[in-house]
PDB file of C-alpha atoms in Angstrom:
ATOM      1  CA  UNK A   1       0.000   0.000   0.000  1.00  0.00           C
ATOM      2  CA  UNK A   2       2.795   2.415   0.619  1.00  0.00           C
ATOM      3  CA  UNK A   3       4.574   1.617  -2.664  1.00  0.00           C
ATOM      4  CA  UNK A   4       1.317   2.382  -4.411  1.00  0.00           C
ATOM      5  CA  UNK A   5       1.237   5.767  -1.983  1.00  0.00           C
ATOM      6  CA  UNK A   6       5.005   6.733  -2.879  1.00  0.00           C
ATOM      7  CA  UNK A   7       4.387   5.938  -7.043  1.00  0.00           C
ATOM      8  CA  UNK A   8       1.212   8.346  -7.167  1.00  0.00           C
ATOM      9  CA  UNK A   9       3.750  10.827  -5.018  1.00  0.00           C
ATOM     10  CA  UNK A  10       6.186  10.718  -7.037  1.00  0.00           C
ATOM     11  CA  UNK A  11       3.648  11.040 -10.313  1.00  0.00           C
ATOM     12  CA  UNK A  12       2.183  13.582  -9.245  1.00  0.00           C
ATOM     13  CA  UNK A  13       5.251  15.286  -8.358  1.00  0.00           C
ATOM     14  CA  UNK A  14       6.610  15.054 -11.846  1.00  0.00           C
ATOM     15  CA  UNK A  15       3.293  16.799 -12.938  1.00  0.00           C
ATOM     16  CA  UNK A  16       3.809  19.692 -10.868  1.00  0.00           C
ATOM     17  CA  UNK A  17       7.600  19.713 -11.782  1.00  0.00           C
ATOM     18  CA  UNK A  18       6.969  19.716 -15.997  1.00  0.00           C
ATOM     19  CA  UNK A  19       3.872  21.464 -15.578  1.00  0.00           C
ATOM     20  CA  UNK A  20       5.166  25.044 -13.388  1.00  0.00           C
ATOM     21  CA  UNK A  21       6.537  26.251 -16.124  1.00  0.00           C
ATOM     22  CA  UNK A  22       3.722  26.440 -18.307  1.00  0.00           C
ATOM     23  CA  UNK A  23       1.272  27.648 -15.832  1.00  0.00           C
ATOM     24  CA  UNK A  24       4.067  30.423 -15.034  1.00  0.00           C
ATOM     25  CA  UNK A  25       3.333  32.213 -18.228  1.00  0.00           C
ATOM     26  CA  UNK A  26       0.427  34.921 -18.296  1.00  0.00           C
ATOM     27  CA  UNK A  27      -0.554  35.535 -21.900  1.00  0.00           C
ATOM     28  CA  UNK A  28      -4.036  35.261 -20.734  1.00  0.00           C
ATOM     29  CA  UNK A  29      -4.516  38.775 -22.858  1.00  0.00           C
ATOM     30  CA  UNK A  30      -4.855  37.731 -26.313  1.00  0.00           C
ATOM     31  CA  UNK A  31      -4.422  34.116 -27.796  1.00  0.00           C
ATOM     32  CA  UNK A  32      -1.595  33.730 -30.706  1.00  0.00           C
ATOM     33  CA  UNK A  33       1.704  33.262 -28.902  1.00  0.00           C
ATOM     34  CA  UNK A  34       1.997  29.784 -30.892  1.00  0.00           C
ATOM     35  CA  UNK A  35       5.492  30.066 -32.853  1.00  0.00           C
ATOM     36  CA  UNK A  36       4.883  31.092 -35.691  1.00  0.00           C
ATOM     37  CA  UNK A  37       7.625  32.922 -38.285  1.00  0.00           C
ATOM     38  CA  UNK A  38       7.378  36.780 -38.349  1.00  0.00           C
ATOM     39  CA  UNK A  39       7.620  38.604 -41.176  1.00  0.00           C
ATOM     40  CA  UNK A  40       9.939  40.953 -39.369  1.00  0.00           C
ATOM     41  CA  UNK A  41      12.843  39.919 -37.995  1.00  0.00           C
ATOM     42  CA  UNK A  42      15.601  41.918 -36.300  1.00  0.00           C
ATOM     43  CA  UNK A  43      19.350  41.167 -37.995  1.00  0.00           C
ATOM     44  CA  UNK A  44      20.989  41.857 -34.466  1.00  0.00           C
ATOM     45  CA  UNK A  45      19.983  42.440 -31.045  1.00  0.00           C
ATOM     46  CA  UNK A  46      20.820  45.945 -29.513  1.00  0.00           C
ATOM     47  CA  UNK A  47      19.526  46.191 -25.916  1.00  0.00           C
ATOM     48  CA  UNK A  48      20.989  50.003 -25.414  1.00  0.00           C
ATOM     49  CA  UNK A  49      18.663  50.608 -22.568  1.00  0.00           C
ATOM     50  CA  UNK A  50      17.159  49.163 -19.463  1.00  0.00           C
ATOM     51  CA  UNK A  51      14.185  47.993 -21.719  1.00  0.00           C
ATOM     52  CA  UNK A  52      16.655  45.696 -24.469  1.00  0.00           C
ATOM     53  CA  UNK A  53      14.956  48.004 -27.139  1.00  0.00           C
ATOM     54  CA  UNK A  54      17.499  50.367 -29.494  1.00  0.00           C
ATOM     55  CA  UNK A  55      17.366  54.004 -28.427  1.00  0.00           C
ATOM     56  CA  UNK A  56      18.006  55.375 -31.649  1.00  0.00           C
ATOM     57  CA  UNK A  57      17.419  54.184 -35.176  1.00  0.00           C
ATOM     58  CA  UNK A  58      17.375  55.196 -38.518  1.00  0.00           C
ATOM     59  CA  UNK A  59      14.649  54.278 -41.537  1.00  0.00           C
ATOM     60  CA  UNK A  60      16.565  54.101 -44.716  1.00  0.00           C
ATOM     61  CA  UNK A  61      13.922  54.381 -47.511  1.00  0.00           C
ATOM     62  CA  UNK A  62      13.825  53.272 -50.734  1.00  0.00           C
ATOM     63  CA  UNK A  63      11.453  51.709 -53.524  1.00  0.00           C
ATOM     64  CA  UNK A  64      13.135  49.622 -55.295  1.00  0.00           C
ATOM     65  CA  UNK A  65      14.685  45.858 -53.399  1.00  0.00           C
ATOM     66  CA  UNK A  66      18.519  45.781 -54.398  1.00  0.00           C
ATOM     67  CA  UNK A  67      18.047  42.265 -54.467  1.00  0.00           C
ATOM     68  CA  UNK A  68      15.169  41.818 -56.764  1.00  0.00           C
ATOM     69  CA  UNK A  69      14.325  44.692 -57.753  1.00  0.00           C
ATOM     70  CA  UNK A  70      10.470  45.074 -56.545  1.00  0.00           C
ATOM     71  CA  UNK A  71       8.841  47.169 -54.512  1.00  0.00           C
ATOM     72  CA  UNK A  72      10.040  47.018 -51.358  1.00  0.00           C
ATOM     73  CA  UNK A  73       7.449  46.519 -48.353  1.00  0.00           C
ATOM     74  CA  UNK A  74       7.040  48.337 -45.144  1.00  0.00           C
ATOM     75  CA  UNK A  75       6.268  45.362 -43.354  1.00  0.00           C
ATOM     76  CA  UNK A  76       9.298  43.229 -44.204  1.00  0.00           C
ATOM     77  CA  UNK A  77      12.340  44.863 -42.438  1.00  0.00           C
ATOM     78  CA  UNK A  78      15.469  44.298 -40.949  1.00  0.00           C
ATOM     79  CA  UNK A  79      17.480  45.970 -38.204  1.00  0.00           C
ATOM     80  CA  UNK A  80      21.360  46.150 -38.688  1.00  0.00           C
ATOM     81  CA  UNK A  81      23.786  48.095 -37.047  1.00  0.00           C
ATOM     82  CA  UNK A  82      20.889  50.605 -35.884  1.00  0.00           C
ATOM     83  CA  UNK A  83      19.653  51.470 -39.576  1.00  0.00           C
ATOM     84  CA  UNK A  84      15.855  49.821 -40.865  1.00  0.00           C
ATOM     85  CA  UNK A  85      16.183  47.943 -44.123  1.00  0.00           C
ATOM     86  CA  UNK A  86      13.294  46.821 -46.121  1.00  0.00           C
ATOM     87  CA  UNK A  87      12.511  44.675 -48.473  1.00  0.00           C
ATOM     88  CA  UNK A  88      10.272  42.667 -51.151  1.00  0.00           C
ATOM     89  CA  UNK A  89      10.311  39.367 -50.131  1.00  0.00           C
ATOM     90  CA  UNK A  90      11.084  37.514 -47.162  1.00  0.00           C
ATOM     91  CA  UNK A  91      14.067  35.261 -48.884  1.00  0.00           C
ATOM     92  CA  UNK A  92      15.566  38.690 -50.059  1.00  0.00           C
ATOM     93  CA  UNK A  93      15.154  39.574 -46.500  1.00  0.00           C
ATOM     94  CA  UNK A  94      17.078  35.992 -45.497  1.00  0.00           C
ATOM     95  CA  UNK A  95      19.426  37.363 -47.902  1.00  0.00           C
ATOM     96  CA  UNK A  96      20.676  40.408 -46.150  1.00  0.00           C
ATOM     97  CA  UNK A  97      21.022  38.619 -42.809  1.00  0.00           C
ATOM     98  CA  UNK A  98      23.637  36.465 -44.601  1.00  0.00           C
ATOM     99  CA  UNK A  99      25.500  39.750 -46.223  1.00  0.00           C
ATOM    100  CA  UNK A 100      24.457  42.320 -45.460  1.00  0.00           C
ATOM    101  CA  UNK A 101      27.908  44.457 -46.280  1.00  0.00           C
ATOM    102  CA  UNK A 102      27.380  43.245 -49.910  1.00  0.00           C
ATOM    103  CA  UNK A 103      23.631  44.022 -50.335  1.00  0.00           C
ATOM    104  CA  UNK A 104      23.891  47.532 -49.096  1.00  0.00           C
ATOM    105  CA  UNK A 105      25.725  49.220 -51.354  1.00  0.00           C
ATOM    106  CA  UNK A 106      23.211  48.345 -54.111  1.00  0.00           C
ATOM    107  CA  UNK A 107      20.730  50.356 -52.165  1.00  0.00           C
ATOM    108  CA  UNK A 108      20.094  53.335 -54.930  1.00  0.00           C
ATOM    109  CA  UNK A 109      18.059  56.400 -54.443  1.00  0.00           C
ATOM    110  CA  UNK A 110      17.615  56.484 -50.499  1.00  0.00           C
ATOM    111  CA  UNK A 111      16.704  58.765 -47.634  1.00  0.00           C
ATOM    112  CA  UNK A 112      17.332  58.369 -43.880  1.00  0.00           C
ATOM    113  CA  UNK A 113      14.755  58.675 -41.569  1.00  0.00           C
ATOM    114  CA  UNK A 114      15.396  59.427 -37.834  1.00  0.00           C
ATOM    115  CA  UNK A 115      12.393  57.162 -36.193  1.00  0.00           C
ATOM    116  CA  UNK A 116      10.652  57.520 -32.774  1.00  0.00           C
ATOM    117  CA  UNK A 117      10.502  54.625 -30.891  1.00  0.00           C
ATOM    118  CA  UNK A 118       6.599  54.706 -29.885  1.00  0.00           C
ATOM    119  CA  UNK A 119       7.121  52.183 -26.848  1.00  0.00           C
ATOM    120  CA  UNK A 120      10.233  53.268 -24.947  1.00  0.00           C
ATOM    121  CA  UNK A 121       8.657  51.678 -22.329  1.00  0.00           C
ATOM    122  CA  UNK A 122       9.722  48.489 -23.325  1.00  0.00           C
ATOM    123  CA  UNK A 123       5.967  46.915 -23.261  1.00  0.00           C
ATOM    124  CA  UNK A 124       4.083  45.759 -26.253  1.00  0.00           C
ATOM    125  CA  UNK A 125       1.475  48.339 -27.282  1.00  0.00           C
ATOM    126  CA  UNK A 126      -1.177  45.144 -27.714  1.00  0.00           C
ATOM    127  CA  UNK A 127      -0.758  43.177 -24.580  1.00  0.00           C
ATOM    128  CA  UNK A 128       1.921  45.396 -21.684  1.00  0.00           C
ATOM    129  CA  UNK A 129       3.995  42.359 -21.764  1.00  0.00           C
ATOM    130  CA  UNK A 130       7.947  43.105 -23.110  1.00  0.00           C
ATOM    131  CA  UNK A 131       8.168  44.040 -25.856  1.00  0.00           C
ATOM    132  CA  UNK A 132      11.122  41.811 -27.930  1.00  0.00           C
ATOM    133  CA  UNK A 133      13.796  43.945 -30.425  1.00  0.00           C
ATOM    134  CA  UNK A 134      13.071  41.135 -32.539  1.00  0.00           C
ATOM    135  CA  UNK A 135       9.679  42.340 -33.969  1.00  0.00           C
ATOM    136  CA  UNK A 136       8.825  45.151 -35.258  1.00  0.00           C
ATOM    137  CA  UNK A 137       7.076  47.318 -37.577  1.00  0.00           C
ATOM    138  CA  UNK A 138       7.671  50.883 -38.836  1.00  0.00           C
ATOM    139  CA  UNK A 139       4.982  53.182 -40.000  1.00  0.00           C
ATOM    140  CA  UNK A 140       5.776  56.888 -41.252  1.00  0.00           C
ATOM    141  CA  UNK A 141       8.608  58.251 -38.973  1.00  0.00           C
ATOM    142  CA  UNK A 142       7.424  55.856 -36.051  1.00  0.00           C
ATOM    143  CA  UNK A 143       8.650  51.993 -35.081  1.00  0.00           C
ATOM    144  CA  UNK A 144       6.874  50.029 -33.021  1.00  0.00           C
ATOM    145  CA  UNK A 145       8.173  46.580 -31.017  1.00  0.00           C
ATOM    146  CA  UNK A 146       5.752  43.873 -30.227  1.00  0.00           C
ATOM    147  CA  UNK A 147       5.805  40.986 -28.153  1.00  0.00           C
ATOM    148  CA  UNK A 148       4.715  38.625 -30.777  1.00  0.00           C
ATOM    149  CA  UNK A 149       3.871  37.545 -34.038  1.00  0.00           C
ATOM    150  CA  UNK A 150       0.228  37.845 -33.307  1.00  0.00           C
ATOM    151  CA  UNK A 151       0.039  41.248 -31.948  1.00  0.00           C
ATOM    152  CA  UNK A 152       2.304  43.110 -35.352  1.00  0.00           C
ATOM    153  CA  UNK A 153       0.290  46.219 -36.473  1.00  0.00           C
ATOM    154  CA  UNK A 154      -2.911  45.149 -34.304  1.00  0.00           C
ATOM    155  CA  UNK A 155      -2.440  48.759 -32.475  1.00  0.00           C
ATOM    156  CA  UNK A 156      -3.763  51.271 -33.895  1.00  0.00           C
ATOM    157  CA  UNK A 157      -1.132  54.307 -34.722  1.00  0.00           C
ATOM    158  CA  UNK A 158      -1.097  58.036 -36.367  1.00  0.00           C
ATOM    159  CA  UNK A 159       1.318  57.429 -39.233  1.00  0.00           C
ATOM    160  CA  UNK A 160       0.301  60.137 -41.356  1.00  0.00           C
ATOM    161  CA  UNK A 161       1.746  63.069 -39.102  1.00  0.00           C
ATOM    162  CA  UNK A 162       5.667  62.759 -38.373  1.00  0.00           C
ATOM    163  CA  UNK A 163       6.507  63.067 -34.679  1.00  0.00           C
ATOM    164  CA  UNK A 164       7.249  66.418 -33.263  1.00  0.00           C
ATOM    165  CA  UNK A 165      10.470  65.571 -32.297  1.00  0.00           C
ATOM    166  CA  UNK A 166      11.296  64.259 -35.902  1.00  0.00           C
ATOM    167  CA  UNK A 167      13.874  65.870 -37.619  1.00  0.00           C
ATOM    168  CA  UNK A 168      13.219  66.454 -41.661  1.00  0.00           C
ATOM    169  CA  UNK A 169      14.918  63.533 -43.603  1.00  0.00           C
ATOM    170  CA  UNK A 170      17.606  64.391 -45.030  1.00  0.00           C
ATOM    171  CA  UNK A 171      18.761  62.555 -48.502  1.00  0.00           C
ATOM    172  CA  UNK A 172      21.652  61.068 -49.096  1.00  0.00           C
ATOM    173  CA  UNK A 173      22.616  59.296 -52.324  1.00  0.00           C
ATOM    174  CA  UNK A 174      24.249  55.889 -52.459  1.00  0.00           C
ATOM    175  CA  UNK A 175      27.680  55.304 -55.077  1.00  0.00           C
TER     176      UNK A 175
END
């Protein structure tokens, strides 16, 4: 009888050992964390504050992908060396991570933006949980950092108005 005591112990002890972790986590405020690939992707990390989010970065805009040659999209970007790089495609994105130093100088006809980080708080604008460097998505002179996947653009944002403390772009033209 005590064996059969001692085996439910220790069962239910290996329940509550695997099982803490997951009842840790508090996403209770929307559903979506499943993994799931982003479309934007941070090259590098640069915590540079208390929150792990960049204090200063640049948009560098252009139409045209240097890989392909498309239009480039907003919403597929990539963070290196605290400039925004964007893209057509999510493989010309893949691209850049692997060289970037070779992709960049075929960027023709571009401007740099000084952005404003909209949550230097460090929480996502969606859910207050941190936010991650890792995702992100910039609209007008504004970036915004998210927490996941699911919660990307699901904030709603003035994009058409540049922030007062925005300087004017200023163009500069690649050789």
């Amino acid at each position: 009888m005590t064996r059969k005591i001692a085996f439910y112990f220790v069962l239910l002890l290996g329940f509550v050992i695997v099982g803490f972790p997951v009842l840790a986590q508090n996403h209770s405020g929307h559903a979506g964390h499943e993994k799931e690939a982003p479309a934007v992707v941070a090259q590098e990390k640069m915590p540079a504050n208390s929150t792990g989010l960049p204090e200063k970065l640049v948009d560098v805009q252009y139409k045209v992908c240097p890989i392909l040659g498309d239009e480039t999209k907003q919403e597929i970007a990539v963070i290196f060396e605290g400039k925004v790089y964007h893209f057509c495609c999510a493989s010309c994105q893949e691209a850049f991570k692997k060289d970037p130093k070779s992709v960049i100088p075929k960027i023709k006809d571009f401007k740099e933006v000084p952005l404003i980080i909209t949550n230097r708080d460090g929480q996502c604008p969606v859910t207050s949980e941190v936010a991650s460097g890792d995702l992100f998505l910039v609209r007008g002179y504004k970036i915004t950092f998210y927490c996941c996947g699911a919660c990307v653009g699901k904030d709603k944002l003035e994009t058409d108005k540049p922030a007062a403390d925005a300087k004017k772009p200023e163009e500069k033209k690649n050789k």
